[in-house]
Amino acid sequence: MNSDKTKGIALFILAISQLVMALDYTIIFVAMPSLGNELGFTTNHLQWVVSAYSLTFGGLLLIGGRLSDLLGRRRMFIIAMGLFGLGSLLGGLAESQLMLITARGLQGLGAALLSPATLSLIMSNFKEGKERNRALGIWASMGGVGMSLGLLLGGLLTSYVGWEATFFVNVPIAILVIILAPIVLKESKNLSAAKGFDIAGTISATLGLLLSVYYLIQAPAEGWFSKSTLPFVMIGVVLLISFVVIEKRTKEPLISFQMFHNRNLTGAALTAFLFSASFGSLYYFLTLYTQGVLEYSAIESGLSFLPLTLSAFVGAKLINKMLSSFGVAGTIGIGMGLGIIGFLLLSRLSVTGSFIEIIPGTVIIGIGQALVFTTMFIAGSTGVSKKEQGVASALISTGQQIGGAIGLAVIMAIISASLGSNSSSMEMMLPSDLNSAVHIAFLISAAITLLGILVAFVTLKQPSQINKEEENTNITITH
């Protein structure tokens, strides 16, 4: 097998891994009513089908990144894909609520280990410059495409096979990737690092993130100052502050705070936060609109996301020219700007609307989503040493996960205050009230994307700066 063919297969399995992680986040949305009815979930408990995945994914990313750097990226990649595949198998076989939620948590654990290992393997298996940038572009674009494709595939599988298929679909993919990984991927690890772990930092960071994410998930439903939620965030904040103190004193920290001196990494993490807080909410609220307001079936709701999926593919094709012409900050700014236009169009959806009314907004958002998602990972990999690629990737992904949780929580809180209703029972609203809630959500998302434009131009290096400071570093993707 020649080198080019080996690298082609390597890129294929890394891109597929990214696609599966993104797809798995949204594929469950359309299937939730069916699995909820079959397994007897209450409205409050049903949210844990999503939250169990988000909680473990967001809470364990940092340790996943560190393990990847120290134990070997390929080794962690294979272990993580095995856990993800096992969680998917158990989810499809689940006959109780507890088993399904446990399976979703196992999928989240696998994703937390898989995400940083995948990006690190791209950095170590592809040469810096044109080859690596092309690989990064393809890999990252699969994330944007996967989130929209998940809703379409979820509708098809739920309608024609059953909700279990939304889990089983991952199993053969995981097996194929595990078989190919040792053959086509080169091992990569931080050989200069100490063999030990920063135990205190790992425990404080992991528990701090887990408790904080748990609070963000539960607070909109149970109250921001509820006795059942507030202690979690208070303890979480204390643990995260302790983590900062520990990291400044330990010789082998989980995270080197010198990494934040890299403007592109810091800017990419902030961009990921704002991207997920805005674009990430689209899938939840558009699903509520199609199923709760228009009363579409699962298959009809899934098909309504087809224009979004196709436009995301188009956006991914534009990355090369956009980066060459406008640079990292410009490309993210344009992507966020398209998001603003799309969200404003969707904020005009009517109670008596149709599939046609959704198309203009989703097409524009799909293109913008691909531009932002791809570029923020390219930006975050710039100027980061090979030994810290796993942690750097984890920081960006953590920003993405935390941003999604905070964004949805803030939107829910504003909807509740604006409409004087309990945002946790949106599925039970009258179509007219639910439509108003969806309008508010999209207007808030538009405001967040505007903030994203400002962050991109303030934090990310402009082409002129890069030319002066990093003359030999290729950030743009070229043919």
C-alpha positions as MATLAB code, in Angstrom:
seq = 'MNSDKTKGIALFILAISQLVMALDYTIIFVAMPSLGNELGFTTNHLQWVVSAYSLTFGGLLLIGGRLSDLLGRRRMFIIAMGLFGLGSLLGGLAESQLMLITARGLQGLGAALLSPATLSLIMSNFKEGKERNRALGIWASMGGVGMSLGLLLGGLLTSYVGWEATFFVNVPIAILVIILAPIVLKESKNLSAAKGFDIAGTISATLGLLLSVYYLIQAPAEGWFSKSTLPFVMIGVVLLISFVVIEKRTKEPLISFQMFHNRNLTGAALTAFLFSASFGSLYYFLTLYTQGVLEYSAIESGLSFLPLTLSAFVGAKLINKMLSSFGVAGTIGIGMGLGIIGFLLLSRLSVTGSFIEIIPGTVIIGIGQALVFTTMFIAGSTGVSKKEQGVASALISTGQQIGGAIGLAVIMAIISASLGSNSSSMEMMLPSDLNSAVHIAFLISAAITLLGILVAFVTLKQPSQINKEEENTNITITH';
ca = [
       0.000    0.000    0.000;
       1.596    3.281   -1.052;
       1.952    6.256    1.269;
      -0.702    8.399   -0.448;
      -3.267    5.598   -0.287;
      -2.452    4.933    3.370;
      -2.888    8.597    4.204;
      -6.142    8.637    2.266;
      -7.527    5.796    4.390;
      -6.156    7.442    7.537;
      -7.963   10.668    6.708;
     -11.102    8.700    5.904;
     -11.312    7.024    9.328;
     -10.427   10.244   11.173;
     -13.078   12.177    9.239;
     -15.649    9.422    9.804;
     -14.892    9.524   13.537;
     -15.572   13.261   13.605;
     -18.760   12.765   11.570;
     -20.039   10.096   13.970;
     -19.427   12.267   17.058;
     -21.250   15.251   15.541;
     -24.014   13.098   14.123;
     -24.602   11.331   17.432;
     -25.345   14.632   19.171;
     -28.330   15.460   16.923;
     -29.505   12.083   15.615;
     -31.209   11.409   18.930;
     -33.441   14.532   18.821;
     -35.950   13.198   16.274;
     -35.957    9.745   17.906;
     -36.668   11.030   21.428;
     -40.486   11.036   21.259;
     -40.496    7.404   20.078;
     -37.998    6.072   22.600;
     -39.602    8.183   25.337;
     -42.985    6.560   24.747;
     -41.602    3.034   24.449;
     -39.433    3.202   27.579;
     -41.889    5.270   29.629;
     -39.804    8.423   30.098;
     -41.413   11.423   31.778;
     -40.737   14.847   30.231;
     -38.163   15.720   32.921;
     -36.348   12.393   32.690;
     -36.282   12.386   28.874;
     -33.834   15.295   28.809;
     -31.227   12.969   30.329;
     -31.047   11.031   27.076;
     -29.304   14.123   25.716;
     -27.788   15.407   28.954;
     -25.987   12.175   29.900;
     -24.021   12.422   26.656;
     -23.325   16.156   26.973;
     -22.349   15.901   30.647;
     -19.727   13.185   30.231;
     -18.478   14.581   26.923;
     -18.015   18.127   28.249;
     -16.788   17.116   31.698;
     -14.115   14.633   30.647;
     -12.586   16.321   27.591;
      -9.577   17.786   29.395;
      -8.509   14.491   30.903;
      -9.141   12.893   27.506;
      -6.765   15.375   25.901;
      -4.065   14.791   28.497;
      -4.333   10.996   28.301;
      -4.052   11.260   24.540;
      -0.818   13.250   24.794;
       0.775   10.965   27.395;
      -0.413    7.442   26.567;
      -0.457    7.715   22.783;
      -3.020    9.260   20.435;
      -3.565    6.122   18.351;
      -3.962    3.946   21.442;
      -6.514    6.342   22.955;
      -8.267    6.654   19.601;
      -8.824    2.892   19.444;
      -9.887    2.636   23.105;
     -12.248    5.598   22.721;
     -13.861    4.231   19.567;
     -14.350    0.911   21.351;
     -16.142    2.646   24.234;
     -18.237    4.684   21.829;
     -19.224    1.582   19.872;
     -20.043   -0.335   23.073;
     -22.223    2.536   24.302;
     -24.028    2.567   20.949;
     -24.643   -1.185   21.107;
     -26.006   -0.994   24.674;
     -28.187    1.973   23.698;
     -29.808    0.041   20.881;
     -30.375   -2.958   23.168;
     -31.709   -0.846   26.058;
     -34.980   -2.024   27.576;
     -35.032    0.373   30.527;
     -34.484    4.062   31.161;
     -31.413    3.448   33.331;
     -29.735    1.258   30.707;
     -30.319    3.837   27.972;
     -29.019    6.758   30.030;
     -25.988    4.689   31.072;
     -25.326    3.872   27.424;
     -25.501    7.554   26.496;
     -22.997    8.326   29.253;
     -20.660    5.652   27.888;
     -20.974    7.211   24.426;
     -20.087   10.572   25.966;
     -17.008    9.084   27.654;
     -15.908    7.591   24.353;
     -16.416   10.930   22.591;
     -14.446   12.803   25.292;
     -11.451   10.520   24.711;
     -11.955   10.346   20.939;
     -12.212   14.034   20.074;
      -8.733   15.220   21.208;
      -7.048   12.030   19.985;
      -8.524   12.463   16.511;
      -7.252   16.002   15.989;
      -3.835   15.115   17.413;
      -3.540   12.228   14.960;
      -4.139   14.600   12.069;
      -1.289   16.775   13.334;
       1.081   13.808   13.601;
       0.070   11.878   10.465;
       0.030   14.755    7.965;
       2.882   17.120    7.112;
       2.601   20.757    8.165;
       1.387   23.031    5.394;
      -0.809   22.152    2.439;
      -1.218   18.453    3.312;
      -2.156   19.034    6.943;
      -4.432   21.979    6.207;
      -6.347   19.971    3.627;
      -6.766   17.144    6.141;
      -7.909   19.598    8.836;
     -10.431   21.117    6.453;
     -11.974   17.762    5.554;
     -11.963   16.572    9.178;
     -13.531   19.712   10.609;
     -16.113   20.036    7.840;
     -17.459   16.618    8.829;
     -18.435   18.103   12.196;
     -20.596   20.802   10.629;
     -22.121   18.358    8.168;
     -22.673   15.708   10.835;
     -24.822   17.890   13.077;
     -27.316   18.615   10.291;
     -27.116   15.128    8.784;
     -27.967   13.628   12.174;
     -31.485   15.045   12.166;
     -32.152   13.823    8.627;
     -30.792   10.348    9.329;
     -32.559   10.239   12.684;
     -35.910   10.859   11.014;
     -35.353    8.192    8.370;
     -34.139    5.516   10.793;
     -36.803    6.220   13.414;
     -39.628    6.131   10.869;
     -38.580    3.088    8.843;
     -36.534    0.971   11.255;
     -37.064    2.184   14.821;
     -35.302    4.426   17.332;
     -32.880    1.607   18.170;
     -31.311    2.031   14.724;
     -30.046    5.503   15.665;
     -27.700    3.684   18.063;
     -26.949    0.549   16.060;
     -25.789    2.566   13.039;
     -22.585    3.459   14.938;
     -21.558   -0.126   15.723;
     -20.281   -1.302   12.305;
     -18.540    2.052   11.815;
     -16.737    1.651   15.153;
     -15.649   -1.895   14.275;
     -14.306   -0.813   10.868;
     -12.356    2.085   12.377;
     -10.841   -0.104   15.127;
      -9.647   -2.625   12.514;
      -8.088   -0.012   10.211;
      -6.547    2.312   12.820;
      -3.468    0.178   13.721;
      -2.738   -0.325   10.018;
      -2.934    3.227    8.653;
      -2.309    5.515   11.647;
       1.121    6.242   13.112;
       1.390    6.273   16.900;
       2.070    9.659   18.470;
       2.703   10.634   22.077;
       4.514   13.221   24.170;
       7.742   11.319   24.855;
       9.257   14.168   26.865;
       6.465   14.189   29.445;
       6.745   12.592   32.848;
       5.097    9.228   33.213;
       2.953   10.351   36.151;
      -0.324   12.237   36.080;
      -1.363   15.455   37.715;
      -3.811   13.616   39.964;
      -4.967   16.635   41.999;
      -5.424   18.773   38.894;
      -7.215   15.989   37.050;
      -9.692   15.361   39.880;
     -10.428   19.049   40.515;
     -10.846   19.908   36.814;
     -12.954   16.861   35.957;
     -15.283   17.113   38.968;
     -15.475   20.906   38.605;
     -16.538   20.646   34.968;
     -18.950   17.779   35.627;
     -20.720   19.632   38.449;
     -20.832   22.900   36.507;
     -22.227   21.263   33.371;
     -24.772   19.377   35.500;
     -25.953   22.679   36.969;
     -26.311   24.241   33.524;
     -28.378   21.275   32.353;
     -30.687   21.135   35.389;
     -31.046   24.819   36.352;
     -33.478   25.849   33.564;
     -35.891   23.114   34.684;
     -35.463   23.228   38.465;
     -34.512   26.878   39.047;
     -31.253   28.841   38.954;
     -31.229   29.272   42.743;
     -32.895   25.995   43.650;
     -31.510   24.057   46.593;
     -31.351   21.030   44.309;
     -29.052   22.723   41.780;
     -27.171   25.656   43.351;
     -24.842   23.556   45.580;
     -23.535   21.752   42.497;
     -22.341   24.903   40.744;
     -20.929   26.352   43.983;
     -18.834   23.247   44.580;
     -17.939   23.147   40.889;
     -16.651   26.727   40.905;
     -14.587   26.085   44.047;
     -13.044   23.013   42.407;
     -12.214   24.930   39.221;
     -10.576   27.720   41.234;
      -8.621   25.057   43.110;
      -7.605   23.606   39.755;
      -6.067   26.931   38.688;
      -4.090   27.139   41.936;
      -2.905   23.535   41.612;
      -1.821   23.974   37.997;
       0.340   26.980   38.840;
       2.240   24.997   41.462;
       2.656   21.545   39.933;
       5.635   20.582   37.780;
       3.581   18.507   35.317;
       0.241   20.358   35.003;
      -2.807   18.999   33.231;
      -2.875   22.292   31.311;
      -0.024   24.726   30.855;
      -1.486   28.216   31.153;
       1.261   29.388   28.798;
      -0.926   27.888   26.066;
      -3.394   30.739   26.521;
      -0.723   33.180   25.353;
      -1.445   31.739   21.907;
      -4.058   34.182   20.611;
      -5.340   31.766   17.986;
      -5.956   28.985   20.525;
      -7.700   31.341   22.957;
      -9.719   32.908   20.154;
     -10.661   29.481   18.778;
     -11.900   28.316   22.204;
     -14.014   31.476   22.600;
     -15.321   31.097   19.049;
     -16.236   27.472   19.742;
     -18.129   28.596   22.858;
     -20.153   31.216   20.957;
     -20.631   28.976   17.925;
     -22.169   26.211   20.001;
     -24.251   28.659   22.061;
     -25.870   29.984   18.872;
     -25.663   27.523   15.978;
     -25.897   24.578   18.370;
     -29.354   25.627   19.587;
     -30.761   25.591   16.048;
     -31.388   21.848   16.023;
     -33.367   21.779   19.242;
     -35.618   24.721   18.446;
     -36.140   23.904   14.789;
     -37.150   20.377   15.801;
     -39.628   21.889   18.275;
     -41.024   24.053   15.477;
     -41.421   21.264   12.927;
     -42.866   18.722   15.364;
     -44.611   20.969   17.905;
     -45.919   23.781   15.691;
     -46.217   22.220   12.235;
     -46.950   18.765   13.744;
     -44.611   16.962   11.354;
     -43.852   13.289   11.832;
     -40.320   12.136   12.603;
     -39.568   11.462    8.933;
     -41.037   14.793    7.818;
     -39.095   16.635   10.505;
     -35.875   14.888    9.500;
     -36.386   15.658    5.811;
     -36.922   19.343    6.619;
     -33.217   19.469    7.553;
     -32.097   18.235    4.124;
     -31.439   21.779    2.772;
     -29.319   22.496    5.873;
     -27.308   19.324    5.313;
     -26.711   20.035    1.628;
     -25.742   23.647    2.235;
     -23.251   22.522    4.900;
     -21.543   20.430    2.215;
     -21.431   23.513   -0.018;
     -19.940   25.576    2.803;
     -17.232   22.967    3.367;
     -16.248   23.235   -0.316;
     -15.807   27.005    0.045;
     -13.297   26.844    2.908;
     -10.185   26.839    0.715;
     -11.036   29.995   -1.188;
     -12.457   31.758    1.866;
      -9.334   31.240    3.954;
      -7.074   32.242    1.080;
      -9.047   35.427    0.476;
     -10.149   36.519    3.960;
      -7.945   34.687    6.463;
      -9.072   32.935    9.639;
     -10.833   35.869   11.332;
     -12.501   36.998    8.118;
     -13.819   33.520    7.331;
     -15.244   33.092   10.823;
     -16.733   36.595   10.663;
     -18.433   35.849    7.354;
     -19.720   32.517    8.678;
     -21.121   34.183   11.780;
     -22.624   36.931    9.605;
     -24.438   34.336    7.524;
     -25.691   32.878   10.792;
     -27.189   36.226   11.776;
     -29.050   36.488    8.473;
     -30.322   32.927    8.733;
     -31.505   33.279   12.340;
     -33.333   36.523   11.548;
     -35.131   34.804    8.669;
     -36.108   31.886   10.918;
     -37.398   34.293   13.558;
     -40.223   35.102   11.115;
     -41.567   31.533   10.875;
     -45.338   31.404   11.208;
     -47.711   29.032   12.979;
     -49.284   28.119    9.641;
     -45.939   27.853    7.854;
     -44.503   24.977    5.869;
     -41.281   23.261    4.877;
     -40.737   25.871    2.142;
     -40.645   28.679    4.704;
     -37.728   27.025    6.520;
     -35.445   26.628    3.499;
     -33.937   30.147    3.055;
     -32.832   30.481    6.685;
     -31.467   26.947    7.022;
     -29.550   27.084    3.738;
     -27.788   30.296    4.776;
     -27.069   28.950    8.266;
     -25.733   25.678    6.849;
     -23.096   27.483    4.795;
     -22.132   29.729    7.717;
     -21.977   26.764   10.092;
     -19.482   24.908    7.892;
     -17.274   27.993    7.565;
     -17.124   28.642   11.318;
     -16.803   25.058   12.554;
     -13.998   24.187   10.180;
     -12.043   27.402   10.628;
     -12.109   27.476   14.423;
     -10.254   24.153   14.575;
      -7.750   25.257   11.961;
      -7.142   28.437   13.987;
      -6.785   26.512   17.242;
      -4.077   24.228   15.857;
      -1.859   27.128   14.776;
       1.263   27.660   16.873;
       0.553   24.756   19.255;
       3.432   22.336   19.883;
       2.927   18.693   18.976;
       3.202   17.577   22.603;
       0.165   19.732   23.529;
      -2.097   19.069   20.536;
      -4.372   16.768   22.532;
      -4.969   19.303   25.300;
      -5.365   22.127   22.766;
      -8.037   20.177   20.918;
      -9.738   19.378   24.228;
      -9.818   23.077   25.151;
     -11.613   23.964   21.926;
     -14.044   21.069   22.294;
     -14.649   21.976   25.950;
     -15.516   25.512   24.863;
     -17.923   24.018   22.363;
     -19.626   21.739   24.906;
     -19.850   24.348   27.673;
     -21.067   26.928   25.164;
     -23.883   24.652   24.062;
     -25.014   24.042   27.648;
     -24.816   27.716   28.670;
     -26.376   28.936   25.425;
     -29.399   26.673   25.743;
     -29.771   27.489   29.448;
     -29.677   31.253   28.800;
     -32.150   31.009   25.901;
     -34.527   28.925   28.022;
     -34.319   31.411   30.887;
     -35.080   34.385   28.611;
     -37.987   32.549   26.988;
     -39.401   31.732   30.407;
     -39.092   35.356   31.549;
     -40.528   36.724   28.297;
     -43.513   34.407   28.039;
     -44.099   33.904   31.740;
     -44.033   30.141   31.335;
     -41.958   27.192   32.417;
     -39.372   26.684   29.681;
     -38.856   23.067   30.751;
     -42.318   22.180   29.404;
     -42.004   23.814   25.996;
     -43.124   20.602   24.321;
     -46.493   21.043   26.075;
     -47.091   24.627   24.869;
     -49.823   25.582   22.456;
     -48.502   25.937   18.884;
     -48.843   29.740   18.963;
     -46.914   30.046   22.250;
     -44.274   27.570   21.104;
     -43.856   29.523   17.878;
     -43.249   32.702   19.898;
     -40.682   30.871   22.023;
     -38.867   29.684   18.884;
     -38.802   33.279   17.567;
     -37.149   34.475   20.783;
     -34.592   31.660   20.619;
     -33.535   32.561   17.092;
     -33.275   36.279   17.880;
     -31.001   35.492   20.844;
     -28.912   33.208   18.629;
     -28.515   36.058   16.138;
     -27.244   38.329   18.937;
     -24.724   35.694   20.061;
     -23.378   35.286   16.523;
     -22.858   39.062   16.374;
     -20.689   38.757   19.480;
     -18.835   35.948   17.720;
     -17.848   38.297   14.892;
     -16.370   40.767   17.380;
     -14.438   38.040   19.201;
     -13.003   36.675   15.949;
     -11.579   40.016   14.827;
     -10.272   40.948   18.292;
      -8.599   37.649   19.201;
      -7.555   35.899   15.989;
      -4.509   36.967   14.028;
      -5.130   38.787   10.774;
      -3.325   37.750    7.559;
      -0.848   40.660    7.854;
       0.079   39.652   11.392;
       0.580   36.053   10.375;
       2.777   37.006    7.470;
       5.035   39.029    9.766;
       5.102   36.719   12.764;
       4.769   33.271   11.203;
       6.035   33.642    7.700;
       6.626   29.950    7.246;
       3.360   28.759    8.786;
       0.561   27.921    6.342;
      -2.831   28.505    7.911;
      -4.913   28.681    4.763;
      -5.919   25.661    2.757;
      -4.777   25.710   -0.852;
      -5.319   23.384   -3.758;
];
